[in-house]
């Protein structure tokens, strides 16, 4: 797994340059915590790093291919009429993945008792956990996470902290936006503050 290296990056949103001249690297086993005020460009930068948006200028070396990265946006990407299990089955099918291990993934995010309820009837935090379960279904070395802590309670935060720690301990890398500190004692944690 190669490092991700950003060189002299510029990002435009609409007709405004929101990031310019940015450079940094993320190595395997690291978590880069993107911080900054609303509108500073955290989500736009994350989208560029993940390949969902093109930069205005600069280079990204070692950008992971689609099958090497997970994207978890601030929207959960769940069908509210389906249960968490049915959502996972649908996602696995779209990605050509076997359906085994889905129950275990839900178990690890604390949803084992709620797999028969549709996602529209779950709380905000439970829906977030259901979305997080996708990270466990297909092991991919790069995680790009946009405000993953949103709506999580104390137990949900602890679960997220364990997932993050296990991922980087196994040599994975994470780029994450969050307005609050990341939970747990995470090895390899660095912060990058975006200013406008």
PDB file of C-alpha atoms in Angstrom:
ATOM      1  CA  UNK A   1       0.000   0.000   0.000  1.00  0.00           C
ATOM      2  CA  UNK A   2       1.516   3.297  -1.131  1.00  0.00           C
ATOM      3  CA  UNK A   3       1.304   6.578   0.723  1.00  0.00           C
ATOM      4  CA  UNK A   4      -1.004   9.354  -0.466  1.00  0.00           C
ATOM      5  CA  UNK A   5       0.934  12.507  -1.341  1.00  0.00           C
ATOM      6  CA  UNK A   6      -0.735  15.841  -2.098  1.00  0.00           C
ATOM      7  CA  UNK A   7       1.310  18.531  -3.854  1.00  0.00           C
ATOM      8  CA  UNK A   8       0.333  22.182  -4.317  1.00  0.00           C
ATOM      9  CA  UNK A   9      -3.371  21.337  -4.410  1.00  0.00           C
ATOM     10  CA  UNK A  10      -6.069  23.873  -5.274  1.00  0.00           C
ATOM     11  CA  UNK A  11      -9.800  23.184  -4.895  1.00  0.00           C
ATOM     12  CA  UNK A  12     -12.577  25.346  -6.322  1.00  0.00           C
ATOM     13  CA  UNK A  13     -16.216  25.303  -5.262  1.00  0.00           C
ATOM     14  CA  UNK A  14     -18.506  27.267  -7.533  1.00  0.00           C
ATOM     15  CA  UNK A  15     -16.501  30.296  -8.603  1.00  0.00           C
ATOM     16  CA  UNK A  16     -14.376  30.493  -5.427  1.00  0.00           C
ATOM     17  CA  UNK A  17     -11.005  28.961  -4.654  1.00  0.00           C
ATOM     18  CA  UNK A  18     -11.421  27.453  -1.203  1.00  0.00           C
ATOM     19  CA  UNK A  19      -8.049  25.683  -0.944  1.00  0.00           C
ATOM     20  CA  UNK A  20      -4.769  26.622  -2.593  1.00  0.00           C
ATOM     21  CA  UNK A  21      -1.139  25.547  -2.330  1.00  0.00           C
ATOM     22  CA  UNK A  22      -1.930  22.629  -0.017  1.00  0.00           C
ATOM     23  CA  UNK A  23       0.583  19.834   0.481  1.00  0.00           C
ATOM     24  CA  UNK A  24       0.714  16.864   2.854  1.00  0.00           C
ATOM     25  CA  UNK A  25       1.146  13.087   2.902  1.00  0.00           C
ATOM     26  CA  UNK A  26      -0.720  10.230   4.576  1.00  0.00           C
ATOM     27  CA  UNK A  27       1.110   6.982   5.250  1.00  0.00           C
ATOM     28  CA  UNK A  28      -0.254   3.501   5.941  1.00  0.00           C
ATOM     29  CA  UNK A  29      -1.079   3.205   9.649  1.00  0.00           C
ATOM     30  CA  UNK A  30      -2.013   6.900   9.959  1.00  0.00           C
ATOM     31  CA  UNK A  31      -5.205   8.840  10.599  1.00  0.00           C
ATOM     32  CA  UNK A  32      -5.326  12.376   9.198  1.00  0.00           C
ATOM     33  CA  UNK A  33      -7.991  14.412  10.989  1.00  0.00           C
ATOM     34  CA  UNK A  34      -9.123  17.325   8.794  1.00  0.00           C
ATOM     35  CA  UNK A  35     -10.331  20.209  10.932  1.00  0.00           C
ATOM     36  CA  UNK A  36     -11.653  23.697  10.283  1.00  0.00           C
ATOM     37  CA  UNK A  37     -14.725  25.882  10.402  1.00  0.00           C
ATOM     38  CA  UNK A  38     -17.809  25.270   8.303  1.00  0.00           C
ATOM     39  CA  UNK A  39     -17.025  26.257   4.720  1.00  0.00           C
ATOM     40  CA  UNK A  40     -13.266  25.775   5.108  1.00  0.00           C
ATOM     41  CA  UNK A  41     -13.279  23.071   2.422  1.00  0.00           C
ATOM     42  CA  UNK A  42     -12.986  19.874   4.484  1.00  0.00           C
ATOM     43  CA  UNK A  43     -15.654  17.930   2.597  1.00  0.00           C
ATOM     44  CA  UNK A  44     -14.499  19.247  -0.791  1.00  0.00           C
ATOM     45  CA  UNK A  45     -10.923  18.207  -0.031  1.00  0.00           C
ATOM     46  CA  UNK A  46     -12.088  14.777   1.087  1.00  0.00           C
ATOM     47  CA  UNK A  47     -14.047  14.388  -2.157  1.00  0.00           C
ATOM     48  CA  UNK A  48     -10.954  15.305  -4.183  1.00  0.00           C
ATOM     49  CA  UNK A  49      -8.778  12.824  -2.281  1.00  0.00           C
ATOM     50  CA  UNK A  50     -11.371  10.105  -2.824  1.00  0.00           C
ATOM     51  CA  UNK A  51     -11.679  10.850  -6.544  1.00  0.00           C
ATOM     52  CA  UNK A  52     -15.241  12.184  -6.394  1.00  0.00           C
ATOM     53  CA  UNK A  53     -14.215  15.718  -7.426  1.00  0.00           C
ATOM     54  CA  UNK A  54     -11.379  17.021  -9.587  1.00  0.00           C
ATOM     55  CA  UNK A  55      -8.847  19.487  -8.168  1.00  0.00           C
ATOM     56  CA  UNK A  56      -8.350  22.829  -9.879  1.00  0.00           C
ATOM     57  CA  UNK A  57      -4.577  22.430  -9.701  1.00  0.00           C
ATOM     58  CA  UNK A  58      -1.871  20.330  -8.100  1.00  0.00           C
ATOM     59  CA  UNK A  59      -1.127  16.616  -7.983  1.00  0.00           C
ATOM     60  CA  UNK A  60      -2.208  13.650  -5.907  1.00  0.00           C
ATOM     61  CA  UNK A  61       0.282  10.800  -5.948  1.00  0.00           C
ATOM     62  CA  UNK A  62      -0.779   7.350  -4.776  1.00  0.00           C
ATOM     63  CA  UNK A  63      -4.503   8.099  -5.027  1.00  0.00           C
ATOM     64  CA  UNK A  64      -6.214   4.763  -4.299  1.00  0.00           C
ATOM     65  CA  UNK A  65      -8.372   3.048  -6.902  1.00  0.00           C
ATOM     66  CA  UNK A  66     -12.095   2.606  -6.235  1.00  0.00           C
ATOM     67  CA  UNK A  67     -11.696  -0.961  -4.965  1.00  0.00           C
ATOM     68  CA  UNK A  68      -9.062   0.187  -2.457  1.00  0.00           C
ATOM     69  CA  UNK A  69     -11.119   2.885  -0.747  1.00  0.00           C
ATOM     70  CA  UNK A  70     -14.247   3.302   1.316  1.00  0.00           C
ATOM     71  CA  UNK A  71     -16.247   6.531   1.191  1.00  0.00           C
ATOM     72  CA  UNK A  72     -18.614   7.328   4.037  1.00  0.00           C
ATOM     73  CA  UNK A  73     -20.217  10.697   3.408  1.00  0.00           C
ATOM     74  CA  UNK A  74     -22.236  12.791   5.826  1.00  0.00           C
ATOM     75  CA  UNK A  75     -25.329  11.200   4.270  1.00  0.00           C
ATOM     76  CA  UNK A  76     -25.639   7.534   5.152  1.00  0.00           C
ATOM     77  CA  UNK A  77     -26.689   6.200   1.745  1.00  0.00           C
ATOM     78  CA  UNK A  78     -29.360   3.901   3.201  1.00  0.00           C
ATOM     79  CA  UNK A  79     -32.762   3.026   1.794  1.00  0.00           C
ATOM     80  CA  UNK A  80     -35.152   3.930   4.648  1.00  0.00           C
ATOM     81  CA  UNK A  81     -37.579   1.170   3.616  1.00  0.00           C
ATOM     82  CA  UNK A  82     -34.976  -1.577   4.015  1.00  0.00           C
ATOM     83  CA  UNK A  83     -33.525  -3.064   7.193  1.00  0.00           C
ATOM     84  CA  UNK A  84     -29.819  -2.595   7.920  1.00  0.00           C
ATOM     85  CA  UNK A  85     -29.254  -6.179   6.759  1.00  0.00           C
ATOM     86  CA  UNK A  86     -31.139  -5.596   3.505  1.00  0.00           C
ATOM     87  CA  UNK A  87     -29.175  -2.390   2.903  1.00  0.00           C
ATOM     88  CA  UNK A  88     -25.911  -4.270   3.443  1.00  0.00           C
ATOM     89  CA  UNK A  89     -27.028  -7.077   1.151  1.00  0.00           C
ATOM     90  CA  UNK A  90     -27.871  -4.554  -1.568  1.00  0.00           C
ATOM     91  CA  UNK A  91     -24.525  -2.756  -1.151  1.00  0.00           C
ATOM     92  CA  UNK A  92     -22.608  -6.052  -1.200  1.00  0.00           C
ATOM     93  CA  UNK A  93     -24.444  -7.083  -4.370  1.00  0.00           C
ATOM     94  CA  UNK A  94     -23.602  -3.801  -6.094  1.00  0.00           C
ATOM     95  CA  UNK A  95     -19.956  -4.335  -5.259  1.00  0.00           C
ATOM     96  CA  UNK A  96     -19.884  -7.998  -6.294  1.00  0.00           C
ATOM     97  CA  UNK A  97     -19.235  -9.170  -2.741  1.00  0.00           C
ATOM     98  CA  UNK A  98     -20.451 -12.354  -1.060  1.00  0.00           C
ATOM     99  CA  UNK A  99     -23.289 -11.931   1.418  1.00  0.00           C
ATOM    100  CA  UNK A 100     -21.585 -13.816   4.268  1.00  0.00           C
ATOM    101  CA  UNK A 101     -20.273 -11.851   7.229  1.00  0.00           C
ATOM    102  CA  UNK A 102     -22.962  -9.158   7.045  1.00  0.00           C
ATOM    103  CA  UNK A 103     -24.529 -10.147  10.371  1.00  0.00           C
ATOM    104  CA  UNK A 104     -21.113 -10.046  12.015  1.00  0.00           C
ATOM    105  CA  UNK A 105     -20.508  -6.557  10.635  1.00  0.00           C
ATOM    106  CA  UNK A 106     -23.820  -5.352  12.073  1.00  0.00           C
ATOM    107  CA  UNK A 107     -22.942  -7.026  15.357  1.00  0.00           C
ATOM    108  CA  UNK A 108     -19.646  -5.155  15.543  1.00  0.00           C
ATOM    109  CA  UNK A 109     -21.417  -1.810  15.178  1.00  0.00           C
ATOM    110  CA  UNK A 110     -23.994  -2.742  17.830  1.00  0.00           C
ATOM    111  CA  UNK A 111     -27.038  -3.331  15.600  1.00  0.00           C
ATOM    112  CA  UNK A 112     -27.517  -7.065  16.114  1.00  0.00           C
ATOM    113  CA  UNK A 113     -30.830  -6.563  17.950  1.00  0.00           C
ATOM    114  CA  UNK A 114     -32.272  -4.199  15.363  1.00  0.00           C
ATOM    115  CA  UNK A 115     -31.677  -5.950  12.050  1.00  0.00           C
ATOM    116  CA  UNK A 116     -35.422  -6.569  11.532  1.00  0.00           C
ATOM    117  CA  UNK A 117     -36.402  -2.866  11.698  1.00  0.00           C
ATOM    118  CA  UNK A 118     -36.252  -0.711   8.584  1.00  0.00           C
ATOM    119  CA  UNK A 119     -33.695   2.098   8.606  1.00  0.00           C
ATOM    120  CA  UNK A 120     -36.390   4.764   8.474  1.00  0.00           C
ATOM    121  CA  UNK A 121     -37.492   3.746  11.968  1.00  0.00           C
ATOM    122  CA  UNK A 122     -33.984   3.824  13.467  1.00  0.00           C
ATOM    123  CA  UNK A 123     -32.488   6.756  15.349  1.00  0.00           C
ATOM    124  CA  UNK A 124     -29.902   9.019  13.705  1.00  0.00           C
ATOM    125  CA  UNK A 125     -27.095   7.245  15.551  1.00  0.00           C
ATOM    126  CA  UNK A 126     -28.374   3.790  14.635  1.00  0.00           C
ATOM    127  CA  UNK A 127     -28.527   4.763  10.969  1.00  0.00           C
ATOM    128  CA  UNK A 128     -24.959   6.027  11.229  1.00  0.00           C
ATOM    129  CA  UNK A 129     -23.898   2.688  12.685  1.00  0.00           C
ATOM    130  CA  UNK A 130     -25.664   0.856   9.841  1.00  0.00           C
ATOM    131  CA  UNK A 131     -23.663   2.932   7.351  1.00  0.00           C
ATOM    132  CA  UNK A 132     -20.433   2.246   9.267  1.00  0.00           C
ATOM    133  CA  UNK A 133     -21.020  -1.507   8.915  1.00  0.00           C
ATOM    134  CA  UNK A 134     -20.081  -1.202   5.222  1.00  0.00           C
ATOM    135  CA  UNK A 135     -16.498  -0.488   6.305  1.00  0.00           C
ATOM    136  CA  UNK A 136     -16.317  -4.013   7.714  1.00  0.00           C
ATOM    137  CA  UNK A 137     -17.974  -5.932   4.878  1.00  0.00           C
ATOM    138  CA  UNK A 138     -15.181  -5.359   2.353  1.00  0.00           C
ATOM    139  CA  UNK A 139     -11.702  -4.780   3.785  1.00  0.00           C
ATOM    140  CA  UNK A 140     -10.199  -1.822   1.945  1.00  0.00           C
ATOM    141  CA  UNK A 141      -6.993  -0.077   3.019  1.00  0.00           C
ATOM    142  CA  UNK A 142      -8.191   3.526   2.588  1.00  0.00           C
ATOM    143  CA  UNK A 143     -11.107   5.047   4.502  1.00  0.00           C
ATOM    144  CA  UNK A 144     -12.388   8.544   3.613  1.00  0.00           C
ATOM    145  CA  UNK A 145     -14.918   9.556   6.264  1.00  0.00           C
ATOM    146  CA  UNK A 146     -16.931  12.782   6.302  1.00  0.00           C
ATOM    147  CA  UNK A 147     -18.249  13.655   9.783  1.00  0.00           C
ATOM    148  CA  UNK A 148     -18.630  10.003  10.826  1.00  0.00           C
ATOM    149  CA  UNK A 149     -19.302  10.926  14.478  1.00  0.00           C
ATOM    150  CA  UNK A 150     -22.483  12.829  13.658  1.00  0.00           C
ATOM    151  CA  UNK A 151     -25.394  11.489  15.699  1.00  0.00           C
ATOM    152  CA  UNK A 152     -23.402   8.857  17.589  1.00  0.00           C
ATOM    153  CA  UNK A 153     -23.981   8.393  21.316  1.00  0.00           C
ATOM    154  CA  UNK A 154     -21.272   7.417  23.827  1.00  0.00           C
ATOM    155  CA  UNK A 155     -21.456   3.730  22.884  1.00  0.00           C
ATOM    156  CA  UNK A 156     -21.403   4.564  19.173  1.00  0.00           C
ATOM    157  CA  UNK A 157     -18.336   6.768  19.645  1.00  0.00           C
ATOM    158  CA  UNK A 158     -16.555   3.951  21.478  1.00  0.00           C
ATOM    159  CA  UNK A 159     -17.417   1.513  18.670  1.00  0.00           C
ATOM    160  CA  UNK A 160     -16.111   3.957  16.064  1.00  0.00           C
ATOM    161  CA  UNK A 161     -12.897   4.428  18.041  1.00  0.00           C
ATOM    162  CA  UNK A 162     -12.335   0.664  18.131  1.00  0.00           C
ATOM    163  CA  UNK A 163     -12.972   0.322  14.389  1.00  0.00           C
ATOM    164  CA  UNK A 164     -10.533   3.123  13.620  1.00  0.00           C
ATOM    165  CA  UNK A 165      -7.841   1.708  15.915  1.00  0.00           C
ATOM    166  CA  UNK A 166      -8.178  -1.796  14.452  1.00  0.00           C
ATOM    167  CA  UNK A 167      -8.009  -0.457  10.900  1.00  0.00           C
ATOM    168  CA  UNK A 168      -4.815   1.570  11.343  1.00  0.00           C
ATOM    169  CA  UNK A 169      -3.231  -1.156  13.500  1.00  0.00           C
ATOM    170  CA  UNK A 170      -3.645  -3.488  10.521  1.00  0.00           C
ATOM    171  CA  UNK A 171      -1.828  -0.978   8.276  1.00  0.00           C
ATOM    172  CA  UNK A 172      -4.855   0.859   6.888  1.00  0.00           C
ATOM    173  CA  UNK A 173      -5.073   4.630   6.517  1.00  0.00           C
ATOM    174  CA  UNK A 174      -7.890   7.064   7.250  1.00  0.00           C
ATOM    175  CA  UNK A 175      -8.661  10.645   6.252  1.00  0.00           C
ATOM    176  CA  UNK A 176     -11.540  11.936   8.352  1.00  0.00           C
ATOM    177  CA  UNK A 177     -13.370  15.208   8.926  1.00  0.00           C
ATOM    178  CA  UNK A 178     -14.883  15.957  12.308  1.00  0.00           C
ATOM    179  CA  UNK A 179     -15.706  19.013  14.389  1.00  0.00           C
ATOM    180  CA  UNK A 180     -15.086  17.036  17.567  1.00  0.00           C
ATOM    181  CA  UNK A 181     -12.058  15.089  18.796  1.00  0.00           C
ATOM    182  CA  UNK A 182     -11.790  11.523  17.567  1.00  0.00           C
ATOM    183  CA  UNK A 183     -12.589   8.974  20.285  1.00  0.00           C
ATOM    184  CA  UNK A 184     -10.047   6.632  21.800  1.00  0.00           C
ATOM    185  CA  UNK A 185      -6.273   6.597  21.929  1.00  0.00           C
ATOM    186  CA  UNK A 186      -5.487   6.357  18.220  1.00  0.00           C
ATOM    187  CA  UNK A 187      -1.935   5.595  17.184  1.00  0.00           C
ATOM    188  CA  UNK A 188      -0.706   7.533  14.169  1.00  0.00           C
ATOM    189  CA  UNK A 189      -3.211  10.377  14.578  1.00  0.00           C
ATOM    190  CA  UNK A 190      -2.309  13.715  12.982  1.00  0.00           C
ATOM    191  CA  UNK A 191      -4.398  16.841  12.433  1.00  0.00           C
ATOM    192  CA  UNK A 192      -4.544  19.264   9.528  1.00  0.00           C
ATOM    193  CA  UNK A 193      -6.461  22.502  10.032  1.00  0.00           C
ATOM    194  CA  UNK A 194      -7.904  24.201   6.962  1.00  0.00           C
ATOM    195  CA  UNK A 195      -8.226  27.984   7.228  1.00  0.00           C
ATOM    196  CA  UNK A 196     -10.126  30.325   4.967  1.00  0.00           C
TER     197      UNK A 196
END
